[in-house]
Amino acid sequence: YLYRYIQLNDGGVFEFLSQWGGIVFFLISGICSSLGSHPIRRGLTVLGCGLLITAFTYGMYALHFAGKGMIIYFGVLHCLGVCMLLWPIFRKLPWAVTAVLSVGMIVVGIAIEPVRFDTGIWLIPFGFKPKGFASADYFALLPFLGFFLMGSLVGKVAYKKKTTLFPKITP
């Protein structure tokens, strides 16, 4: 709710974004990673922003401004930052290996998503959520690193010349 005027859970755009928005975001981010440079620097910046958000949401919880479910342990910025940091490792792999790895990560991530484990919070980044886990924003490396790599594969194949595929529009 936004001051009780806008209810974002009424289907339509919200339903699309909640179901597919993260996947599309990581696919596009993967495409961009195959075109960009300085993935370590950018990854550290994005991950740092995610850690600041973790500190802020934990502070809100500690000060009793929000419940424990508001804490962001591993949200979209954490996941994207780690994907960017891991990108140099995957960059030089043949496209077939990247495809197999990305599909495998997606399948494993989807398979473990509904399961709750008897683990601590240290495995949360990989998709292993402890029983009773709740977070305001959660994007696990499994499956989202797979979607990121799938996007990077699209970028490597579609943008071999590193030039735009969109038509030029004159002013």
Coordinates of N, CA, C and O in Angstrom, one line a residue:
Y1 N 0.8 -1.2 0.0 CA 0.0 0.0 0.0 C 0.9 1.3 0.0 O 1.9 1.3 0.6
L2 N 0.4 2.2 -0.7 CA 1.1 3.5 -0.7 C 0.1 4.5 -0.1 O -0.7 5.0 -0.8
Y3 N 0.3 4.8 1.2 CA -0.7 5.7 1.9 C -2.1 5.3 1.6 O -3.0 6.2 1.5
R4 N -2.4 4.0 1.5 CA -3.7 3.5 1.3 C -4.4 3.9 0.0 O -5.6 3.7 -0.2
Y5 N -3.7 4.6 -0.9 CA -4.2 5.0 -2.2 C -4.0 4.1 -3.3 O -4.8 3.9 -4.2
I6 N -2.8 3.5 -3.3 CA -2.4 2.6 -4.3 C -2.1 1.2 -3.7 O -1.3 1.1 -2.8
Q7 N -2.8 0.2 -4.2 CA -2.6 -1.1 -3.8 C -1.9 -1.9 -4.9 O -2.4 -2.1 -5.9
L8 N -0.6 -2.3 -4.6 CA 0.2 -2.9 -5.6 C 0.0 -4.4 -5.8 O 0.5 -5.0 -6.6
N9 N -0.9 -4.9 -5.0 CA -1.1 -6.4 -5.1 C -2.5 -6.7 -5.7 O -3.1 -7.7 -5.5
D10 N -2.9 -5.8 -6.6 CA -4.2 -6.0 -7.3 C -4.0 -6.5 -8.7 O -4.8 -6.2 -9.6
G11 N -3.0 -7.4 -8.9 CA -2.9 -8.0 -10.2 C -2.3 -7.1 -11.3 O -1.6 -6.1 -10.9
G12 N -2.5 -7.4 -12.5 CA -2.0 -6.5 -13.6 C -0.5 -6.4 -13.6 O 0.2 -7.4 -13.6
V13 N 0.0 -5.2 -13.6 CA 1.5 -4.9 -13.7 C 2.2 -5.6 -12.5 O 3.2 -6.2 -12.7
F14 N 1.6 -5.4 -11.3 CA 2.3 -6.0 -10.1 C 2.4 -7.5 -10.3 O 3.5 -8.1 -10.0
E15 N 1.4 -8.2 -10.8 CA 1.5 -9.6 -10.9 C 2.6 -10.0 -11.9 O 3.4 -10.9 -11.7
F16 N 2.7 -9.3 -13.0 CA 3.7 -9.5 -14.0 C 5.1 -9.3 -13.4 O 6.0 -10.1 -13.5
L17 N 5.3 -8.2 -12.7 CA 6.6 -7.9 -12.1 C 7.0 -8.9 -11.0 O 8.1 -9.3 -11.0
S18 N 6.0 -9.3 -10.2 CA 6.3 -10.2 -9.2 C 6.7 -11.6 -9.7 O 7.5 -12.3 -9.2
Q19 N 6.1 -12.0 -10.9 CA 6.4 -13.3 -11.5 C 7.6 -13.3 -12.4 O 8.4 -14.2 -12.4
W20 N 7.7 -12.2 -13.2 CA 8.8 -12.2 -14.2 C 9.8 -11.1 -14.2 O 10.8 -11.2 -14.8
G21 N 9.5 -10.1 -13.4 CA 10.4 -8.9 -13.4 C 11.8 -9.2 -13.0 O 12.8 -8.8 -13.6
G22 N 12.0 -10.1 -12.0 CA 13.4 -10.4 -11.6 C 14.1 -11.2 -12.6 O 15.3 -11.0 -12.9
I23 N 13.4 -12.1 -13.3 CA 14.1 -12.9 -14.3 C 14.5 -12.0 -15.5 O 15.6 -12.1 -16.0
V24 N 13.6 -11.1 -15.9 CA 13.9 -10.2 -17.0 C 15.0 -9.3 -16.6 O 16.0 -9.1 -17.4
F25 N 15.0 -8.8 -15.4 CA 16.1 -7.9 -14.9 C 17.5 -8.6 -15.0 O 18.4 -8.0 -15.5
F26 N 17.5 -9.9 -14.5 CA 18.8 -10.6 -14.5 C 19.2 -11.0 -15.9 O 20.4 -11.0 -16.3
L27 N 18.3 -11.3 -16.8 CA 18.6 -11.6 -18.2 C 19.2 -10.3 -18.9 O 20.3 -10.4 -19.5
I28 N 18.6 -9.2 -18.7 CA 19.1 -7.9 -19.3 C 20.5 -7.5 -18.6 O 21.4 -7.1 -19.3
S29 N 20.6 -7.8 -17.3 CA 21.9 -7.5 -16.7 C 23.0 -8.4 -17.2 O 24.1 -7.9 -17.4
G30 N 22.7 -9.6 -17.5 CA 23.7 -10.5 -18.1 C 24.1 -10.0 -19.5 O 25.3 -10.1 -19.8
I31 N 23.1 -9.6 -20.3 CA 23.4 -9.0 -21.6 C 24.3 -7.9 -21.5 O 25.4 -7.8 -22.1
C32 N 24.0 -7.0 -20.5 CA 24.8 -5.8 -20.3 C 26.2 -6.1 -19.8 O 27.2 -5.5 -20.2
S33 N 26.4 -7.2 -19.0 CA 27.7 -7.5 -18.5 C 28.6 -8.0 -19.7 O 29.8 -7.8 -19.6
S34 N 28.0 -8.6 -20.7 CA 28.8 -9.1 -21.8 C 29.3 -7.9 -22.6 O 30.2 -8.1 -23.4
L35 N 28.7 -6.8 -22.5 CA 29.1 -5.6 -23.3 C 29.9 -4.6 -22.5 O 30.7 -3.8 -23.1
G36 N 29.8 -4.7 -21.2 CA 30.5 -3.7 -20.3 C 31.9 -4.0 -19.9 O 32.5 -5.0 -20.4
S37 N 32.5 -3.2 -19.1 CA 33.9 -3.4 -18.7 C 33.9 -3.1 -17.1 O 32.9 -2.6 -16.6
H38 N 35.0 -3.4 -16.5 CA 35.2 -3.2 -15.1 C 34.1 -3.9 -14.2 O 33.5 -3.3 -13.3
P39 N 33.9 -5.2 -14.5 CA 32.8 -5.9 -13.7 C 33.2 -6.0 -12.2 O 32.3 -6.0 -11.4
I40 N 34.4 -6.1 -11.8 CA 34.8 -6.2 -10.4 C 34.5 -4.9 -9.7 O 33.8 -4.9 -8.6
R41 N 34.9 -3.8 -10.3 CA 34.6 -2.5 -9.7 C 33.1 -2.2 -9.6 O 32.6 -1.8 -8.5
R42 N 32.4 -2.5 -10.6 CA 30.9 -2.3 -10.6 C 30.2 -3.3 -9.7 O 29.3 -2.9 -9.0
G43 N 30.7 -4.5 -9.7 CA 30.1 -5.5 -8.8 C 30.3 -5.2 -7.3 O 29.4 -5.3 -6.5
L44 N 31.5 -4.7 -7.0 CA 31.8 -4.2 -5.6 C 30.9 -3.0 -5.2 O 30.4 -3.0 -4.1
T45 N 30.7 -2.1 -6.1 CA 29.8 -1.0 -5.9 C 28.4 -1.4 -5.6 O 27.8 -1.0 -4.6
V46 N 27.9 -2.3 -6.5 CA 26.5 -2.7 -6.3 C 26.3 -3.6 -5.0 O 25.4 -3.4 -4.3
L47 N 27.3 -4.5 -4.8 CA 27.2 -5.3 -3.6 C 27.3 -4.4 -2.3 O 26.6 -4.6 -1.3
G48 N 28.2 -3.4 -2.4 CA 28.3 -2.4 -1.3 C 27.0 -1.7 -1.0 O 26.6 -1.6 0.2
C49 N 26.3 -1.3 -2.0 CA 24.9 -0.7 -1.9 C 24.0 -1.7 -1.2 O 23.1 -1.4 -0.4
G50 N 24.0 -3.0 -1.6 CA 23.2 -4.0 -1.0 C 23.5 -4.2 0.4 O 22.6 -4.3 1.2
L51 N 24.7 -4.2 0.8 CA 25.1 -4.3 2.2 C 24.6 -3.1 3.0 O 24.2 -3.3 4.2
L52 N 24.7 -1.9 2.4 CA 24.1 -0.8 3.1 C 22.6 -0.9 3.4 O 22.1 -0.6 4.5
I53 N 21.9 -1.5 2.4 CA 20.5 -1.7 2.6 C 20.3 -2.8 3.7 O 19.3 -2.7 4.5
T54 N 21.1 -3.8 3.7 CA 21.0 -4.8 4.8 C 21.2 -4.1 6.1 O 20.4 -4.4 7.1
A55 N 22.2 -3.3 6.3 CA 22.4 -2.6 7.5 C 21.2 -1.7 7.9 O 20.8 -1.7 9.1
F56 N 20.7 -1.0 6.9 CA 19.5 -0.1 7.2 C 18.3 -0.9 7.6 O 17.6 -0.6 8.6
T57 N 18.0 -2.0 6.9 CA 16.8 -2.8 7.2 C 17.0 -3.5 8.6 O 16.0 -3.7 9.3
Y58 N 18.2 -3.9 8.8 CA 18.5 -4.5 10.2 C 18.3 -3.5 11.3 O 17.7 -3.8 12.3
G59 N 18.8 -2.3 11.0 CA 18.6 -1.2 11.9 C 17.1 -0.9 12.2 O 16.7 -0.6 13.3
M60 N 16.3 -0.9 11.1 CA 14.9 -0.7 11.3 C 14.3 -1.8 12.2 O 13.4 -1.5 13.1
Y61 N 14.7 -3.0 12.0 CA 14.3 -4.1 12.9 C 14.7 -3.9 14.3 O 14.0 -4.1 15.3
A62 N 16.0 -3.6 14.5 CA 16.6 -3.5 15.8 C 16.0 -2.4 16.6 O 15.8 -2.4 17.8
L63 N 15.5 -1.3 15.9 CA 14.9 -0.2 16.5 C 13.4 -0.3 16.6 O 12.7 0.6 17.0
H64 N 12.9 -1.5 16.3 CA 11.5 -1.9 16.3 C 10.6 -1.0 15.4 O 9.4 -0.8 15.7
F65 N 11.2 -0.6 14.3 CA 10.4 0.1 13.3 C 9.8 -0.9 12.3 O 8.9 -0.5 11.5
A66 N 10.3 -2.1 12.3 CA 9.8 -3.1 11.3 C 10.0 -4.5 11.9 O 10.8 -4.7 12.8
G67 N 9.3 -5.4 11.4 CA 9.4 -6.8 11.8 C 10.7 -7.5 11.2 O 11.3 -6.9 10.3
K68 N 11.0 -8.7 11.7 CA 12.2 -9.4 11.2 C 12.1 -9.7 9.7 O 13.1 -9.8 9.1
G69 N 10.9 -9.8 9.2 CA 10.7 -10.1 7.8 C 11.1 -9.0 6.9 O 11.2 -9.1 5.7
M70 N 11.4 -7.8 7.4 CA 11.8 -6.6 6.7 C 13.3 -6.7 6.4 O 13.8 -6.0 5.4
I71 N 14.1 -7.4 7.1 CA 15.5 -7.5 6.9 C 15.8 -8.1 5.6 O 15.3 -9.1 5.2
I72 N 16.7 -7.4 4.8 CA 17.1 -7.9 3.5 C 18.5 -8.5 3.7 O 19.5 -7.9 3.8
Y73 N 18.5 -9.9 3.7 CA 19.7 -10.6 3.8 C 20.5 -10.7 2.5 O 21.7 -10.6 2.5
F74 N 19.8 -11.0 1.5 CA 20.4 -11.2 0.1 C 19.4 -10.8 -0.9 O 18.7 -11.6 -1.5
G75 N 19.3 -9.5 -1.2 CA 18.3 -9.0 -2.1 C 18.9 -8.8 -3.5 O 19.9 -9.4 -3.9
V76 N 18.2 -8.1 -4.3 CA 18.5 -8.0 -5.7 C 19.9 -7.4 -5.9 O 20.7 -7.8 -6.8
L77 N 20.2 -6.4 -5.1 CA 21.6 -5.7 -5.3 C 22.7 -6.7 -4.8 O 23.8 -6.7 -5.5
H78 N 22.5 -7.4 -3.8 CA 23.5 -8.4 -3.4 C 23.7 -9.4 -4.5 O 24.9 -9.7 -4.8
C79 N 22.6 -10.0 -5.0 CA 22.7 -11.0 -6.0 C 23.4 -10.4 -7.3 O 24.3 -11.1 -7.8
L80 N 22.9 -9.3 -7.7 CA 23.5 -8.7 -8.9 C 25.0 -8.4 -8.7 O 25.8 -8.6 -9.6
G81 N 25.3 -7.8 -7.6 CA 26.7 -7.5 -7.3 C 27.6 -8.8 -7.3 O 28.7 -8.8 -7.9
V82 N 27.1 -9.9 -6.7 CA 27.9 -11.1 -6.8 C 28.0 -11.7 -8.2 O 29.0 -12.2 -8.6
C83 N 26.9 -11.6 -8.9 CA 26.9 -12.1 -10.3 C 28.0 -11.3 -11.1 O 28.7 -11.9 -11.9
M84 N 28.0 -10.0 -10.9 CA 29.0 -9.2 -11.6 C 30.4 -9.6 -11.2 O 31.4 -9.6 -12.0
L85 N 30.6 -9.9 -9.9 CA 31.9 -10.3 -9.4 C 32.4 -11.6 -10.0 O 33.5 -11.9 -10.2
L86 N 31.4 -12.5 -10.2 CA 31.7 -13.8 -10.7 C 31.8 -13.8 -12.2 O 32.3 -14.8 -12.8
W87 N 31.3 -12.8 -12.9 CA 31.3 -12.8 -14.4 C 32.7 -13.0 -15.0 O 32.8 -13.8 -16.0
P88 N 33.8 -12.4 -14.5 CA 35.1 -12.7 -15.1 C 35.5 -14.2 -15.1 O 36.2 -14.6 -16.0
I89 N 35.0 -14.9 -14.2 CA 35.3 -16.4 -14.1 C 34.5 -17.1 -15.3 O 35.1 -18.0 -15.9
F90 N 33.3 -16.7 -15.5 CA 32.5 -17.3 -16.6 C 32.7 -16.7 -18.0 O 32.3 -17.4 -18.9
R91 N 33.2 -15.6 -18.1 CA 33.3 -14.8 -19.3 C 34.0 -15.6 -20.5 O 33.6 -15.6 -21.6
K92 N 35.0 -16.3 -20.2 CA 35.8 -17.0 -21.2 C 35.4 -18.4 -21.5 O 35.9 -19.1 -22.4
L93 N 34.3 -18.9 -20.8 CA 33.8 -20.2 -21.1 C 33.2 -20.3 -22.5 O 32.6 -19.3 -22.9
P94 N 33.3 -21.4 -23.1 CA 32.6 -21.6 -24.4 C 31.0 -21.5 -24.2 O 30.5 -21.8 -23.1
W95 N 30.3 -21.1 -25.2 CA 28.9 -20.8 -25.1 C 28.1 -22.0 -24.6 O 27.2 -21.9 -23.9
A96 N 28.5 -23.2 -25.1 CA 27.8 -24.4 -24.7 C 28.0 -24.7 -23.2 O 27.0 -25.1 -22.5
V97 N 29.1 -24.5 -22.6 CA 29.3 -24.7 -21.2 C 28.5 -23.7 -20.4 O 27.9 -24.0 -19.4
T98 N 28.5 -22.4 -20.9 CA 27.7 -21.4 -20.2 C 26.2 -21.8 -20.3 O 25.5 -21.6 -19.3
A99 N 25.8 -22.3 -21.4 CA 24.4 -22.7 -21.5 C 24.0 -23.8 -20.5 O 23.0 -23.7 -19.8
V100 N 24.8 -24.8 -20.5 CA 24.6 -25.9 -19.6 C 24.6 -25.5 -18.1 O 23.7 -25.9 -17.3
L101 N 25.6 -24.7 -17.8 CA 25.7 -24.2 -16.4 C 24.5 -23.3 -16.0 O 23.9 -23.5 -14.9
S102 N 24.1 -22.4 -16.9 CA 23.0 -21.6 -16.6 C 21.7 -22.3 -16.4 O 20.9 -22.1 -15.5
V103 N 21.4 -23.3 -17.3 CA 20.2 -24.1 -17.2 C 20.3 -24.9 -15.9 O 19.3 -25.0 -15.2
G104 N 21.4 -25.5 -15.6 CA 21.5 -26.3 -14.4 C 21.3 -25.4 -13.1 O 20.6 -25.9 -12.2
M105 N 21.8 -24.2 -13.1 CA 21.6 -23.3 -12.0 C 20.1 -23.0 -11.8 O 19.6 -22.9 -10.7
I106 N 19.5 -22.7 -13.0 CA 18.1 -22.4 -12.9 C 17.2 -23.5 -12.4 O 16.4 -23.4 -11.6
V107 N 17.5 -24.7 -12.9 CA 16.7 -25.9 -12.5 C 16.9 -26.2 -11.0 O 15.9 -26.4 -10.3
V108 N 18.2 -26.2 -10.6 CA 18.4 -26.4 -9.1 C 17.8 -25.3 -8.3 O 17.1 -25.6 -7.3
G109 N 17.9 -24.1 -8.7 CA 17.3 -23.0 -7.9 C 15.8 -23.1 -7.8 O 15.2 -22.9 -6.8
I110 N 15.1 -23.5 -8.9 CA 13.7 -23.7 -8.9 C 13.3 -24.9 -8.1 O 12.3 -24.8 -7.3
A111 N 14.1 -25.9 -8.1 CA 13.8 -27.1 -7.3 C 13.9 -26.9 -5.8 O 13.1 -27.4 -5.0
I112 N 14.9 -26.1 -5.4 CA 15.1 -25.9 -3.9 C 14.3 -24.7 -3.4 O 14.2 -24.5 -2.2
E113 N 13.7 -23.9 -4.3 CA 13.0 -22.7 -3.8 C 11.9 -22.9 -2.7 O 11.9 -22.2 -1.7
P114 N 11.1 -23.9 -2.9 CA 10.0 -24.1 -1.9 C 10.5 -24.8 -0.6 O 9.8 -24.8 0.4
V115 N 11.7 -25.4 -0.6 CA 12.2 -26.2 0.5 C 12.8 -25.3 1.6 O 13.5 -24.3 1.2
R116 N 12.6 -25.6 2.8 CA 13.2 -24.9 3.9 C 14.1 -25.9 4.6 O 13.8 -27.1 4.8
F117 N 15.3 -25.5 4.9 CA 16.4 -26.3 5.5 C 16.7 -26.0 6.9 O 16.3 -25.0 7.4
D118 N 17.3 -27.0 7.6 CA 17.8 -26.8 8.9 C 19.2 -26.2 8.9 O 20.2 -26.8 9.4
T119 N 19.3 -25.0 8.3 CA 20.6 -24.4 8.1 C 20.6 -23.0 8.8 O 19.5 -22.5 9.1
G120 N 21.7 -22.4 8.9 CA 21.8 -21.0 9.4 C 21.6 -20.1 8.2 O 21.3 -20.5 7.1
I121 N 21.8 -18.8 8.5 CA 21.6 -17.8 7.4 C 22.8 -17.8 6.4 O 22.7 -17.1 5.4
W122 N 23.8 -18.5 6.7 CA 25.0 -18.4 5.8 C 24.8 -19.0 4.4 O 25.6 -18.7 3.5
L123 N 23.8 -19.9 4.3 CA 23.6 -20.5 3.0 C 22.4 -19.8 2.2 O 22.1 -20.2 1.1
I124 N 21.9 -18.7 2.8 CA 20.8 -18.0 2.2 C 21.2 -17.5 0.8 O 20.4 -17.6 -0.2
P125 N 22.4 -17.0 0.6 CA 22.8 -16.5 -0.8 C 22.6 -17.5 -1.9 O 22.4 -17.2 -3.0
F126 N 22.8 -18.8 -1.5 CA 22.7 -19.8 -2.5 C 21.3 -20.4 -2.7 O 21.1 -21.3 -3.6
G127 N 20.4 -20.0 -2.0 CA 19.0 -20.4 -2.1 C 18.5 -21.4 -1.0 O 17.4 -21.8 -1.1
F128 N 19.4 -21.7 -0.1 CA 19.0 -22.6 1.0 C 18.5 -21.8 2.2 O 19.3 -21.2 3.0
K129 N 17.2 -21.7 2.3 CA 16.5 -20.8 3.3 C 16.2 -21.7 4.5 O 15.7 -22.8 4.4
P130 N 16.5 -21.1 5.7 CA 16.2 -21.8 6.9 C 14.7 -21.8 7.2 O 14.0 -20.9 6.6
K131 N 14.2 -22.7 8.0 CA 12.8 -22.7 8.4 C 12.4 -21.4 9.0 O 13.2 -20.8 9.8
G132 N 11.3 -20.8 8.6 CA 10.8 -19.6 9.2 C 11.4 -18.4 8.5 O 11.2 -17.2 9.0
F133 N 12.2 -18.6 7.4 CA 12.8 -17.4 6.8 C 11.8 -16.5 6.1 O 10.9 -17.0 5.4
A134 N 12.0 -15.2 6.2 CA 11.3 -14.2 5.5 C 12.2 -13.0 5.3 O 13.0 -12.7 6.1
S135 N 12.0 -12.4 4.2 CA 12.8 -11.2 3.8 C 12.0 -10.3 2.8 O 11.2 -10.8 2.0
A136 N 12.1 -9.0 3.0 CA 11.4 -8.1 2.1 C 11.9 -8.1 0.7 O 11.2 -7.8 -0.2
D137 N 13.1 -8.6 0.4 CA 13.7 -8.7 -0.9 C 14.6 -9.9 -0.9 O 15.6 -9.9 -0.1
Y138 N 14.4 -10.8 -1.7 CA 15.3 -12.0 -1.7 C 15.5 -12.5 -3.1 O 14.5 -12.9 -3.8
F139 N 16.7 -12.6 -3.6 CA 17.1 -13.1 -4.9 C 18.3 -14.0 -4.6 O 19.4 -13.5 -4.4
A140 N 18.1 -15.3 -4.7 CA 19.2 -16.3 -4.5 C 20.1 -16.4 -5.7 O 19.6 -16.3 -6.9
L141 N 21.3 -16.8 -5.5 CA 22.2 -17.0 -6.7 C 21.7 -18.2 -7.5 O 21.9 -18.2 -8.7
L142 N 21.1 -19.2 -6.9 CA 20.4 -20.2 -7.6 C 18.9 -19.9 -7.5 O 18.3 -20.0 -6.4
P143 N 18.3 -19.5 -8.5 CA 18.5 -19.6 -9.9 C 19.0 -18.3 -10.6 O 19.3 -18.4 -11.8
F144 N 19.1 -17.2 -9.9 CA 19.3 -15.9 -10.6 C 20.7 -15.8 -11.3 O 20.8 -15.1 -12.3
L145 N 21.7 -16.4 -10.7 CA 23.0 -16.4 -11.4 C 22.9 -17.2 -12.8 O 23.4 -16.8 -13.8
G146 N 22.0 -18.2 -12.8 CA 21.7 -18.9 -14.1 C 21.0 -18.0 -15.1 O 21.4 -18.0 -16.3
F147 N 20.1 -17.1 -14.6 CA 19.4 -16.2 -15.6 C 20.5 -15.1 -16.0 O 20.4 -14.7 -17.2
F148 N 21.3 -14.7 -15.1 CA 22.4 -13.7 -15.5 C 23.3 -14.3 -16.5 O 23.6 -13.7 -17.5
L149 N 23.7 -15.5 -16.3 CA 24.6 -16.2 -17.3 C 23.9 -16.4 -18.6 O 24.5 -16.3 -19.7
M150 N 22.6 -16.8 -18.6 CA 21.8 -16.9 -19.8 C 21.8 -15.6 -20.6 O 21.9 -15.6 -21.8
G151 N 21.6 -14.5 -19.9 CA 21.6 -13.2 -20.5 C 23.0 -12.9 -21.1 O 23.1 -12.4 -22.2
S152 N 24.0 -13.2 -20.3 CA 25.4 -13.0 -20.9 C 25.6 -13.8 -22.1 O 26.3 -13.4 -23.0
L153 N 25.1 -15.0 -22.2 CA 25.2 -15.8 -23.4 C 24.5 -15.2 -24.5 O 25.0 -15.1 -25.7
V154 N 23.3 -14.6 -24.3 CA 22.6 -13.9 -25.4 C 23.4 -12.7 -25.8 O 23.6 -12.4 -27.0
G155 N 24.0 -12.0 -24.8 CA 24.9 -10.8 -25.2 C 26.1 -11.2 -26.0 O 26.4 -10.6 -27.0
K156 N 26.7 -12.3 -25.6 CA 27.9 -12.8 -26.4 C 27.6 -13.2 -27.8 O 28.3 -12.9 -28.7
V157 N 26.4 -13.8 -28.0 CA 26.0 -14.3 -29.3 C 25.4 -13.2 -30.1 O 25.8 -13.0 -31.3
A158 N 24.5 -12.4 -29.6 CA 23.8 -11.4 -30.3 C 24.6 -10.1 -30.6 O 24.4 -9.4 -31.5
Y159 N 25.5 -9.8 -29.7 CA 26.3 -8.6 -29.8 C 27.8 -8.9 -30.0 O 28.6 -8.3 -29.3
K160 N 28.1 -9.8 -30.9 CA 29.5 -10.1 -31.2 C 30.3 -8.9 -31.6 O 31.4 -8.7 -31.2
K161 N 29.7 -8.0 -32.4 CA 30.3 -6.8 -32.9 C 30.3 -5.7 -31.8 O 30.9 -4.6 -32.1
K162 N 29.6 -5.9 -30.7 CA 29.5 -4.9 -29.7 C 28.9 -3.5 -30.2 O 29.3 -2.5 -29.8
T163 N 27.9 -3.7 -31.1 CA 27.2 -2.5 -31.6 C 25.7 -2.8 -31.4 O 25.3 -3.9 -31.4
T164 N 25.0 -1.7 -31.4 CA 23.5 -1.8 -31.1 C 22.8 -2.6 -32.3 O 23.2 -2.5 -33.4
L165 N 21.8 -3.3 -31.9 CA 20.9 -4.0 -32.8 C 19.7 -3.2 -33.1 O 18.8 -3.6 -33.9
F166 N 19.5 -2.0 -32.4 CA 18.3 -1.2 -32.6 C 18.5 -0.3 -33.8 O 19.7 0.2 -34.0
P167 N 17.5 0.0 -34.6 CA 17.7 1.0 -35.7 C 18.0 2.4 -35.2 O 17.5 2.8 -34.1
K168 N 18.8 3.1 -35.9 CA 19.1 4.5 -35.6 C 17.9 5.4 -35.9 O 17.3 5.2 -37.0
I169 N 17.6 6.3 -35.0 CA 16.5 7.2 -35.3 C 17.1 8.6 -35.4 O 17.9 9.1 -34.5
T170 N 16.8 9.3 -36.4 CA 17.4 10.7 -36.6 C 16.6 11.6 -35.8 O 15.4 11.4 -35.5
P171 N 17.2 12.7 -35.4 CA 16.5 13.7 -34.5 C 15.3 14.3 -35.3 O 14.3 14.6 -34.7

